[in-house]
């Protein structure tokens, strides 16, 4: 038994570099894979443009909720800039919150609240 252990210790003394490499390799690959996946997830957010013509409390709540969605990259733009970015394919979609958003919401006209534009690549 002692001879077997002694042989192992001698082998470890001789091949300590490869042993350390094999022990550290899984940890380093795990950390690397996690970093790559985090970066990839951040880059794969859907860019949308948001044009806000109404400055009511309901529209600001809508903007806040859209910005909290983890897979959307919401950019607040004016109308001409948003359409220009959409035509350049820098945005996936543009949503326009019209004036009187809060009034229309209270009146129940929910199908006419937001104008949406998308590119042919959306």
Short mmCIF file of N, CA and C in Angstrom, two decimals, residues 38-110:
data_model
loop_
_atom_site.label_atom_id
_atom_site.label_comp_id
_atom_site.label_asym_id
_atom_site.label_seq_id
_atom_site.Cartn_x
_atom_site.Cartn_y
_atom_site.Cartn_z
N UNK A 38 -23.42 35.68 -21.63
CA UNK A 38 -23.91 36.97 -21.14
C UNK A 38 -23.75 38.05 -22.20
N UNK A 39 -22.60 38.08 -22.85
CA UNK A 39 -22.36 39.07 -23.91
C UNK A 39 -23.30 38.85 -25.08
N UNK A 40 -23.50 37.62 -25.46
CA UNK A 40 -24.36 37.28 -26.57
C UNK A 40 -25.81 37.65 -26.26
N UNK A 41 -26.24 37.39 -25.04
CA UNK A 41 -27.60 37.74 -24.62
C UNK A 41 -27.83 39.24 -24.63
N UNK A 42 -26.82 39.99 -24.24
CA UNK A 42 -26.93 41.45 -24.24
C UNK A 42 -27.00 41.99 -25.66
N UNK A 43 -26.26 41.39 -26.57
CA UNK A 43 -26.23 41.84 -27.96
C UNK A 43 -27.47 41.41 -28.74
N UNK A 44 -28.21 40.45 -28.26
CA UNK A 44 -29.34 39.94 -29.02
C UNK A 44 -30.66 40.59 -28.62
N UNK A 45 -30.61 41.72 -27.94
CA UNK A 45 -31.84 42.44 -27.61
C UNK A 45 -32.45 43.03 -28.87
N UNK A 46 -33.77 43.07 -28.91
CA UNK A 46 -34.49 43.59 -30.08
C UNK A 46 -34.55 45.11 -29.98
N UNK A 47 -33.99 45.83 -30.94
CA UNK A 47 -34.03 47.30 -30.88
C UNK A 47 -35.37 47.82 -31.41
N UNK A 48 -36.07 48.57 -30.58
CA UNK A 48 -37.32 49.19 -31.02
C UNK A 48 -37.24 50.68 -30.74
N UNK A 49 -37.92 51.44 -31.56
CA UNK A 49 -38.00 52.88 -31.38
C UNK A 49 -39.36 53.24 -30.81
N UNK A 50 -39.38 54.20 -29.93
CA UNK A 50 -40.61 54.63 -29.29
C UNK A 50 -40.73 56.13 -29.45
N UNK A 51 -41.80 56.57 -30.10
CA UNK A 51 -42.08 57.99 -30.29
C UNK A 51 -43.23 58.34 -29.36
N UNK A 52 -42.97 59.23 -28.42
CA UNK A 52 -43.98 59.59 -27.43
C UNK A 52 -44.46 61.01 -27.71
N UNK A 53 -45.72 61.10 -28.11
CA UNK A 53 -46.32 62.41 -28.36
C UNK A 53 -47.19 62.84 -27.19
N UNK A 54 -47.50 61.93 -26.28
CA UNK A 54 -48.35 62.20 -25.13
C UNK A 54 -47.49 62.18 -23.88
N UNK A 55 -47.65 63.16 -23.02
CA UNK A 55 -46.86 63.26 -21.80
C UNK A 55 -47.70 62.99 -20.56
N UNK A 56 -48.60 62.02 -20.63
CA UNK A 56 -49.46 61.71 -19.50
C UNK A 56 -48.81 60.68 -18.59
N UNK A 57 -49.46 60.44 -17.46
CA UNK A 57 -48.94 59.48 -16.49
C UNK A 57 -49.02 58.05 -17.04
N UNK A 58 -50.10 57.74 -17.76
CA UNK A 58 -50.24 56.40 -18.32
C UNK A 58 -49.18 56.11 -19.38
N UNK A 59 -48.87 57.10 -20.20
CA UNK A 59 -47.84 56.87 -21.21
C UNK A 59 -46.47 56.70 -20.58
N UNK A 60 -46.19 57.44 -19.51
CA UNK A 60 -44.90 57.26 -18.83
C UNK A 60 -44.81 55.90 -18.15
N UNK A 61 -45.94 55.40 -17.65
CA UNK A 61 -45.95 54.04 -17.07
C UNK A 61 -45.70 52.99 -18.15
N UNK A 62 -46.29 53.20 -19.32
CA UNK A 62 -46.08 52.27 -20.43
C UNK A 62 -44.61 52.26 -20.85
N UNK A 63 -44.01 53.43 -20.93
CA UNK A 63 -42.59 53.53 -21.30
C UNK A 63 -41.73 52.80 -20.28
N UNK A 64 -42.01 53.02 -19.01
CA UNK A 64 -41.23 52.37 -17.95
C UNK A 64 -41.36 50.85 -18.03
N UNK A 65 -42.56 50.36 -18.27
CA UNK A 65 -42.75 48.90 -18.37
C UNK A 65 -42.04 48.33 -19.60
N UNK A 66 -42.07 49.06 -20.71
CA UNK A 66 -41.35 48.59 -21.90
C UNK A 66 -39.85 48.56 -21.68
N UNK A 67 -39.33 49.54 -20.97
CA UNK A 67 -37.89 49.58 -20.70
C UNK A 67 -37.47 48.50 -19.72
N UNK A 68 -38.41 47.98 -18.94
CA UNK A 68 -38.09 46.92 -17.99
C UNK A 68 -38.08 45.53 -18.63
N UNK A 69 -38.57 45.41 -19.85
CA UNK A 69 -38.57 44.11 -20.54
C UNK A 69 -37.13 43.76 -20.89
N UNK A 70 -36.64 42.60 -20.44
CA UNK A 70 -35.21 42.31 -20.59
C UNK A 70 -34.74 42.05 -22.02
N UNK A 71 -35.60 41.66 -22.91
CA UNK A 71 -35.17 41.34 -24.27
C UNK A 71 -35.43 42.47 -25.27
N UNK A 72 -35.83 43.65 -24.79
CA UNK A 72 -36.04 44.80 -25.67
C UNK A 72 -35.04 45.89 -25.38
N UNK A 73 -34.55 46.52 -26.43
CA UNK A 73 -33.70 47.69 -26.32
C UNK A 73 -34.54 48.87 -26.81
N UNK A 74 -35.15 49.59 -25.87
CA UNK A 74 -36.09 50.66 -26.19
C UNK A 74 -35.32 51.97 -26.33
N UNK A 75 -35.53 52.63 -27.50
CA UNK A 75 -34.91 53.93 -27.75
C UNK A 75 -36.00 54.97 -27.93
N UNK A 76 -35.96 56.02 -27.13
CA UNK A 76 -36.92 57.11 -27.25
C UNK A 76 -36.41 58.09 -28.31
N UNK A 77 -37.18 58.26 -29.39
CA UNK A 77 -36.76 59.08 -30.52
C UNK A 77 -37.91 59.97 -30.95
N UNK A 78 -37.60 60.97 -31.76
CA UNK A 78 -38.68 61.72 -32.38
C UNK A 78 -39.10 60.98 -33.66
N UNK A 79 -40.22 61.39 -34.25
CA UNK A 79 -40.83 60.63 -35.33
C UNK A 79 -39.92 60.48 -36.54
N UNK A 80 -39.38 61.57 -37.04
CA UNK A 80 -38.55 61.51 -38.25
C UNK A 80 -37.29 60.69 -38.03
N UNK A 81 -36.67 60.86 -36.88
CA UNK A 81 -35.45 60.10 -36.58
C UNK A 81 -35.76 58.61 -36.47
N UNK A 82 -36.90 58.26 -35.85
CA UNK A 82 -37.27 56.86 -35.69
C UNK A 82 -37.54 56.21 -37.05
N UNK A 83 -38.26 56.90 -37.93
CA UNK A 83 -38.55 56.34 -39.25
C UNK A 83 -37.26 56.20 -40.06
N UNK A 84 -36.36 57.17 -39.92
CA UNK A 84 -35.07 57.10 -40.61
C UNK A 84 -34.26 55.90 -40.13
N UNK A 85 -34.21 55.69 -38.82
CA UNK A 85 -33.48 54.53 -38.27
C UNK A 85 -34.13 53.21 -38.70
N UNK A 86 -35.46 53.21 -38.83
CA UNK A 86 -36.16 52.02 -39.27
C UNK A 86 -35.83 51.70 -40.73
N UNK A 87 -35.75 52.73 -41.56
CA UNK A 87 -35.40 52.52 -42.96
C UNK A 87 -33.96 52.05 -43.13
N UNK A 88 -33.09 52.44 -42.21
CA UNK A 88 -31.69 51.99 -42.26
C UNK A 88 -31.52 50.62 -41.63
N UNK A 89 -32.60 50.03 -41.16
CA UNK A 89 -32.62 48.73 -40.50
C UNK A 89 -31.82 48.71 -39.20
N UNK A 90 -31.74 49.85 -38.54
CA UNK A 90 -31.12 49.89 -37.22
C UNK A 90 -32.14 49.60 -36.13
N UNK A 91 -33.42 49.73 -36.47
CA UNK A 91 -34.51 49.41 -35.55
C UNK A 91 -35.36 48.31 -36.16
N UNK A 92 -35.92 47.48 -35.31
CA UNK A 92 -36.80 46.42 -35.76
C UNK A 92 -38.21 46.96 -35.98
N UNK A 93 -38.67 47.80 -35.08
CA UNK A 93 -40.01 48.36 -35.14
C UNK A 93 -40.02 49.74 -34.52
N UNK A 94 -41.03 50.52 -34.88
CA UNK A 94 -41.24 51.83 -34.28
C UNK A 94 -42.68 51.89 -33.82
N UNK A 95 -42.88 52.32 -32.59
CA UNK A 95 -44.20 52.47 -32.02
C UNK A 95 -44.41 53.93 -31.67
N UNK A 96 -45.55 54.48 -32.11
CA UNK A 96 -45.86 55.88 -31.88
C UNK A 96 -47.04 55.96 -30.92
N UNK A 97 -46.81 56.56 -29.76
CA UNK A 97 -47.87 56.79 -28.79
C UNK A 97 -48.45 58.17 -29.10
N UNK A 98 -49.66 58.18 -29.65
CA UNK A 98 -50.29 59.40 -30.12
C UNK A 98 -50.70 60.32 -28.97
N UNK A 99 -51.00 61.57 -29.34
CA UNK A 99 -51.59 62.50 -28.38
C UNK A 99 -52.93 61.93 -27.90
N UNK A 100 -53.35 62.34 -26.77
CA UNK A 100 -54.62 61.91 -26.17
C UNK A 100 -54.61 60.41 -25.86
N UNK A 101 -53.46 59.86 -25.58
CA UNK A 101 -53.33 58.44 -25.24
C UNK A 101 -54.15 58.12 -24.01
N UNK A 102 -54.03 58.93 -22.98
CA UNK A 102 -54.73 58.66 -21.73
C UNK A 102 -56.24 58.78 -21.91
N UNK A 103 -56.69 59.77 -22.67
CA UNK A 103 -58.12 59.94 -22.91
C UNK A 103 -58.70 58.76 -23.68
N UNK A 104 -57.98 58.32 -24.71
CA UNK A 104 -58.44 57.18 -25.50
C UNK A 104 -58.44 55.90 -24.67
N UNK A 105 -57.49 55.78 -23.78
CA UNK A 105 -57.42 54.61 -22.91
C UNK A 105 -58.62 54.59 -21.96
N UNK A 106 -58.96 55.73 -21.44
CA UNK A 106 -60.10 55.82 -20.53
C UNK A 106 -61.43 55.61 -21.26
N UNK A 107 -61.49 56.01 -22.53
CA UNK A 107 -62.71 55.84 -23.32
C UNK A 107 -62.87 54.42 -23.85
N UNK A 108 -61.85 53.61 -23.74
CA UNK A 108 -61.93 52.23 -24.19
C UNK A 108 -61.57 52.03 -25.65
N UNK A 109 -60.97 53.01 -26.28
CA UNK A 109 -60.56 52.89 -27.69
C UNK A 109 -59.14 52.32 -27.75
N UNK A 110 -59.01 51.11 -27.33
CA UNK A 110 -57.67 50.53 -27.17
C UNK A 110 -57.07 50.02 -28.47
#
